[in-house]
Amino acid sequence: MSDILGAVYDFLKTYVCPDVDIVRGWQNRASLPNVSEYVVMTLQGHSRHGTNIHTENAFTPETGIDETVSMLMEYEVQIDFCGLDEMAVSQNASICAMLGRDRRAVEFFAGYGLSGLFADEPRSLPFQDDQQWVVRYTTTLHLTGWVRKTLHNPAFTSVMWTIENVDVHHPVTN
């Protein structure tokens, strides 16, 4: 499984807001940056698409058969753009939503083993911190990626067998 939030962080730094502090949401003992403009990324959830795919590797006498089980997952990453300047915050959210639907997202996330699907429309969700109202626009990036696990299935390379009369060689005793 890829580092989903790491890939989104790199995407934001490359295309959307290279000079803005970006933090991962829902971390223990983490506080918001002490700056007026910042971005919070949160993995909101993931859901399975389809059924498992089983792929068997070639049989070798030394190792047996390795089987890879794969599952396609969709990841939803909420991105909150926060700050005091409504125009700048709104513009960053709009750029993220626009490029999240662009071929650049598809090409960028392919390098991380992910597929960029689409981004939701930005929404305004202002909040109040200890002292003032903070402008907040949010959008959600939708990505897919494969979760894989290779399982080892040992196998025999040869069998030696004999036929014997069980009653003669292993008599029942009471």
PDB file of N, CA, C and O in Angstrom, residues 38-76:
ATOM      1  N   TYR A  38      -2.510  27.715   6.215  1.00  0.00           N
ATOM      2  CA  TYR A  38      -2.015  26.339   6.280  1.00  0.00           C
ATOM      3  C   TYR A  38      -3.032  25.404   5.644  1.00  0.00           C
ATOM      4  O   TYR A  38      -4.167  25.790   5.350  1.00  0.00           O
ATOM      5  N   VAL A  39      -2.599  24.159   5.439  1.00  0.00           N
ATOM      6  CA  VAL A  39      -3.444  23.126   4.837  1.00  0.00           C
ATOM      7  C   VAL A  39      -3.413  21.905   5.751  1.00  0.00           C
ATOM      8  O   VAL A  39      -2.363  21.535   6.269  1.00  0.00           O
ATOM      9  N   VAL A  40      -4.583  21.279   5.938  1.00  0.00           N
ATOM     10  CA  VAL A  40      -4.684  20.050   6.725  1.00  0.00           C
ATOM     11  C   VAL A  40      -5.208  18.947   5.814  1.00  0.00           C
ATOM     12  O   VAL A  40      -6.258  19.097   5.183  1.00  0.00           O
ATOM     13  N   MET A  41      -4.463  17.842   5.727  1.00  0.00           N
ATOM     14  CA  MET A  41      -4.871  16.673   4.934  1.00  0.00           C
ATOM     15  C   MET A  41      -5.335  15.582   5.889  1.00  0.00           C
ATOM     16  O   MET A  41      -4.664  15.293   6.876  1.00  0.00           O
ATOM     17  N   THR A  42      -6.470  14.978   5.579  1.00  0.00           N
ATOM     18  CA  THR A  42      -7.005  13.913   6.428  1.00  0.00           C
ATOM     19  C   THR A  42      -7.511  12.772   5.559  1.00  0.00           C
ATOM     20  O   THR A  42      -8.311  12.996   4.651  1.00  0.00           O
ATOM     21  N   LEU A  43      -7.039  11.569   5.832  1.00  0.00           N
ATOM     22  CA  LEU A  43      -7.573  10.396   5.137  1.00  0.00           C
ATOM     23  C   LEU A  43      -8.936  10.099   5.753  1.00  0.00           C
ATOM     24  O   LEU A  43      -9.019   9.598   6.876  1.00  0.00           O
ATOM     25  N   GLN A  44     -10.001  10.444   5.040  1.00  0.00           N
ATOM     26  CA  GLN A  44     -11.357  10.320   5.562  1.00  0.00           C
ATOM     27  C   GLN A  44     -11.850   8.877   5.568  1.00  0.00           C
ATOM     28  O   GLN A  44     -12.661   8.506   6.393  1.00  0.00           O
ATOM     29  N   GLY A  45     -11.395   8.120   4.628  1.00  0.00           N
ATOM     30  CA  GLY A  45     -11.856   6.742   4.573  1.00  0.00           C
ATOM     31  C   GLY A  45     -11.379   6.062   3.306  1.00  0.00           C
ATOM     32  O   GLY A  45     -10.761   6.684   2.440  1.00  0.00           O
ATOM     33  N   HIS A  46     -11.663   4.797   3.229  1.00  0.00           N
ATOM     34  CA  HIS A  46     -11.346   4.043   2.028  1.00  0.00           C
ATOM     35  C   HIS A  46     -12.384   2.945   1.881  1.00  0.00           C
ATOM     36  O   HIS A  46     -12.953   2.468   2.856  1.00  0.00           O
ATOM     37  N   SER A  47     -12.657   2.600   0.637  1.00  0.00           N
ATOM     38  CA  SER A  47     -13.652   1.563   0.369  1.00  0.00           C
ATOM     39  C   SER A  47     -13.137   0.638  -0.722  1.00  0.00           C
ATOM     40  O   SER A  47     -12.385   1.039  -1.600  1.00  0.00           O
ATOM     41  N   ARG A  48     -13.590  -0.561  -0.620  1.00  0.00           N
ATOM     42  CA  ARG A  48     -13.158  -1.612  -1.533  1.00  0.00           C
ATOM     43  C   ARG A  48     -13.984  -1.542  -2.810  1.00  0.00           C
ATOM     44  O   ARG A  48     -15.175  -1.275  -2.783  1.00  0.00           O
ATOM     45  N   HIS A  49     -13.338  -1.816  -3.943  1.00  0.00           N
ATOM     46  CA  HIS A  49     -14.034  -1.883  -5.224  1.00  0.00           C
ATOM     47  C   HIS A  49     -13.762  -3.252  -5.837  1.00  0.00           C
ATOM     48  O   HIS A  49     -12.614  -3.604  -6.089  1.00  0.00           O
ATOM     49  N   GLY A  50     -14.813  -4.004  -6.074  1.00  0.00           N
ATOM     50  CA  GLY A  50     -14.677  -5.308  -6.717  1.00  0.00           C
ATOM     51  C   GLY A  50     -14.294  -6.414  -5.753  1.00  0.00           C
ATOM     52  O   GLY A  50     -14.315  -6.262  -4.539  1.00  0.00           O
ATOM     53  N   THR A  51     -13.951  -7.539  -6.337  1.00  0.00           N
ATOM     54  CA  THR A  51     -13.544  -8.703  -5.557  1.00  0.00           C
ATOM     55  C   THR A  51     -12.036  -8.900  -5.669  1.00  0.00           C
ATOM     56  O   THR A  51     -11.379  -8.271  -6.501  1.00  0.00           O
ATOM     57  N   ASN A  52     -11.503  -9.763  -4.846  1.00  0.00           N
ATOM     58  CA  ASN A  52     -10.061 -10.034  -4.867  1.00  0.00           C
ATOM     59  C   ASN A  52      -9.631 -10.618  -6.210  1.00  0.00           C
ATOM     60  O   ASN A  52     -10.381 -11.335  -6.864  1.00  0.00           O
ATOM     61  N   ILE A  53      -8.398 -10.319  -6.567  1.00  0.00           N
ATOM     62  CA  ILE A  53      -7.771 -10.920  -7.745  1.00  0.00           C
ATOM     63  C   ILE A  53      -6.632 -11.792  -7.247  1.00  0.00           C
ATOM     64  O   ILE A  53      -5.799 -11.339  -6.458  1.00  0.00           O
ATOM     65  N   HIS A  54      -6.612 -13.049  -7.684  1.00  0.00           N
ATOM     66  CA  HIS A  54      -5.566 -13.993  -7.285  1.00  0.00           C
ATOM     67  C   HIS A  54      -4.653 -14.245  -8.476  1.00  0.00           C
ATOM     68  O   HIS A  54      -5.117 -14.583  -9.557  1.00  0.00           O
ATOM     69  N   THR A  55      -3.356 -14.076  -8.258  1.00  0.00           N
ATOM     70  CA  THR A  55      -2.375 -14.308  -9.306  1.00  0.00           C
ATOM     71  C   THR A  55      -1.339 -15.292  -8.777  1.00  0.00           C
ATOM     72  O   THR A  55      -0.712 -15.030  -7.752  1.00  0.00           O
ATOM     73  N   GLU A  56      -1.192 -16.421  -9.470  1.00  0.00           N
ATOM     74  CA  GLU A  56      -0.192 -17.402  -9.057  1.00  0.00           C
ATOM     75  C   GLU A  56       1.092 -17.184  -9.829  1.00  0.00           C
ATOM     76  O   GLU A  56       1.071 -16.955 -11.039  1.00  0.00           O
ATOM     77  N   ASN A  57       2.191 -17.229  -9.122  1.00  0.00           N
ATOM     78  CA  ASN A  57       3.502 -17.139  -9.758  1.00  0.00           C
ATOM     79  C   ASN A  57       3.911 -18.532 -10.218  1.00  0.00           C
ATOM     80  O   ASN A  57       3.323 -19.529  -9.817  1.00  0.00           O
ATOM     81  N   ALA A  58       4.921 -18.625 -11.021  1.00  0.00           N
ATOM     82  CA  ALA A  58       5.370 -19.908 -11.558  1.00  0.00           C
ATOM     83  C   ALA A  58       5.830 -20.840 -10.432  1.00  0.00           C
ATOM     84  O   ALA A  58       6.438 -20.404  -9.454  1.00  0.00           O
ATOM     85  N   PHE A  59       5.544 -22.112 -10.604  1.00  0.00           N
ATOM     86  CA  PHE A  59       5.961 -23.135  -9.650  1.00  0.00           C
ATOM     87  C   PHE A  59       7.452 -23.401  -9.801  1.00  0.00           C
ATOM     88  O   PHE A  59       7.952 -23.534 -10.910  1.00  0.00           O
ATOM     89  N   THR A  60       8.145 -23.459  -8.679  1.00  0.00           N
ATOM     90  CA  THR A  60       9.538 -23.917  -8.679  1.00  0.00           C
ATOM     91  C   THR A  60       9.661 -24.980  -7.602  1.00  0.00           C
ATOM     92  O   THR A  60       9.054 -24.868  -6.539  1.00  0.00           O
ATOM     93  N   PRO A  61      10.462 -26.013  -7.825  1.00  0.00           N
ATOM     94  CA  PRO A  61      10.592 -27.090  -6.829  1.00  0.00           C
ATOM     95  C   PRO A  61      11.138 -26.588  -5.490  1.00  0.00           C
ATOM     96  O   PRO A  61      10.819 -27.128  -4.449  1.00  0.00           O
ATOM     97  N   GLU A  62      11.944 -25.543  -5.529  1.00  0.00           N
ATOM     98  CA  GLU A  62      12.552 -25.051  -4.289  1.00  0.00           C
ATOM     99  C   GLU A  62      11.559 -24.272  -3.432  1.00  0.00           C
ATOM    100  O   GLU A  62      11.588 -24.325  -2.210  1.00  0.00           O
ATOM    101  N   THR A  63      10.682 -23.515  -4.064  1.00  0.00           N
ATOM    102  CA  THR A  63       9.809 -22.614  -3.297  1.00  0.00           C
ATOM    103  C   THR A  63       8.349 -22.999  -3.314  1.00  0.00           C
ATOM    104  O   THR A  63       7.581 -22.529  -2.490  1.00  0.00           O
ATOM    105  N   GLY A  64       7.936 -23.814  -4.239  1.00  0.00           N
ATOM    106  CA  GLY A  64       6.511 -24.119  -4.346  1.00  0.00           C
ATOM    107  C   GLY A  64       5.834 -23.056  -5.198  1.00  0.00           C
ATOM    108  O   GLY A  64       6.389 -22.584  -6.176  1.00  0.00           O
ATOM    109  N   ILE A  65       4.657 -22.647  -4.791  1.00  0.00           N
ATOM    110  CA  ILE A  65       3.893 -21.656  -5.548  1.00  0.00           C
ATOM    111  C   ILE A  65       3.618 -20.460  -4.649  1.00  0.00           C
ATOM    112  O   ILE A  65       3.128 -20.613  -3.531  1.00  0.00           O
ATOM    113  N   ASP A  66       3.928 -19.263  -5.148  1.00  0.00           N
ATOM    114  CA  ASP A  66       3.549 -18.040  -4.453  1.00  0.00           C
ATOM    115  C   ASP A  66       2.312 -17.479  -5.138  1.00  0.00           C
ATOM    116  O   ASP A  66       2.235 -17.413  -6.369  1.00  0.00           O
ATOM    117  N   GLU A  67       1.344 -17.082  -4.322  1.00  0.00           N
ATOM    118  CA  GLU A  67       0.096 -16.524  -4.849  1.00  0.00           C
ATOM    119  C   GLU A  67      -0.055 -15.106  -4.308  1.00  0.00           C
ATOM    120  O   GLU A  67       0.101 -14.862  -3.118  1.00  0.00           O
ATOM    121  N   THR A  68      -0.349 -14.158  -5.192  1.00  0.00           N
ATOM    122  CA  THR A  68      -0.568 -12.774  -4.784  1.00  0.00           C
ATOM    123  C   THR A  68      -2.064 -12.495  -4.808  1.00  0.00           C
ATOM    124  O   THR A  68      -2.729 -12.723  -5.816  1.00  0.00           O
ATOM    125  N   VAL A  69      -2.572 -11.989  -3.675  1.00  0.00           N
ATOM    126  CA  VAL A  69      -3.967 -11.591  -3.558  1.00  0.00           C
ATOM    127  C   VAL A  69      -3.998 -10.057  -3.617  1.00  0.00           C
ATOM    128  O   VAL A  69      -3.285  -9.397  -2.867  1.00  0.00           O
ATOM    129  N   SER A  70      -4.812  -9.506  -4.516  1.00  0.00           N
ATOM    130  CA  SER A  70      -4.876  -8.054  -4.707  1.00  0.00           C
ATOM    131  C   SER A  70      -6.302  -7.555  -4.521  1.00  0.00           C
ATOM    132  O   SER A  70      -7.261  -8.228  -4.906  1.00  0.00           O
ATOM    133  N   MET A  71      -6.409  -6.348  -3.946  1.00  0.00           N
ATOM    134  CA  MET A  71      -7.706  -5.721  -3.707  1.00  0.00           C
ATOM    135  C   MET A  71      -7.603  -4.243  -4.099  1.00  0.00           C
ATOM    136  O   MET A  71      -6.659  -3.556  -3.701  1.00  0.00           O
ATOM    137  N   LEU A  72      -8.549  -3.747  -4.880  1.00  0.00           N
ATOM    138  CA  LEU A  72      -8.555  -2.342  -5.295  1.00  0.00           C
ATOM    139  C   LEU A  72      -9.313  -1.512  -4.265  1.00  0.00           C
ATOM    140  O   LEU A  72     -10.454  -1.826  -3.921  1.00  0.00           O
ATOM    141  N   MET A  73      -8.654  -0.444  -3.767  1.00  0.00           N
ATOM    142  CA  MET A  73      -9.257   0.427  -2.755  1.00  0.00           C
ATOM    143  C   MET A  73      -9.365   1.847  -3.297  1.00  0.00           C
ATOM    144  O   MET A  73      -8.480   2.324  -3.998  1.00  0.00           O
ATOM    145  N   GLU A  74     -10.448   2.522  -2.932  1.00  0.00           N
ATOM    146  CA  GLU A  74     -10.586   3.953  -3.205  1.00  0.00           C
ATOM    147  C   GLU A  74     -10.330   4.700  -1.906  1.00  0.00           C
ATOM    148  O   GLU A  74     -10.896   4.377  -0.867  1.00  0.00           O
ATOM    149  N   TYR A  75      -9.459   5.698  -1.972  1.00  0.00           N
ATOM    150  CA  TYR A  75      -9.101   6.506  -0.807  1.00  0.00           C
ATOM    151  C   TYR A  75      -9.670   7.908  -0.970  1.00  0.00           C
ATOM    152  O   TYR A  75      -9.558   8.509  -2.042  1.00  0.00           O
ATOM    153  N   GLU A  76     -10.283   8.422   0.090  1.00  0.00           N
ATOM    154  CA  GLU A  76     -10.830   9.776   0.100  1.00  0.00           C
ATOM    155  C   GLU A  76      -9.980  10.621   1.032  1.00  0.00           C
ATOM    156  O   GLU A  76      -9.932  10.366   2.239  1.00  0.00           O
TER     157      GLU A  76
END
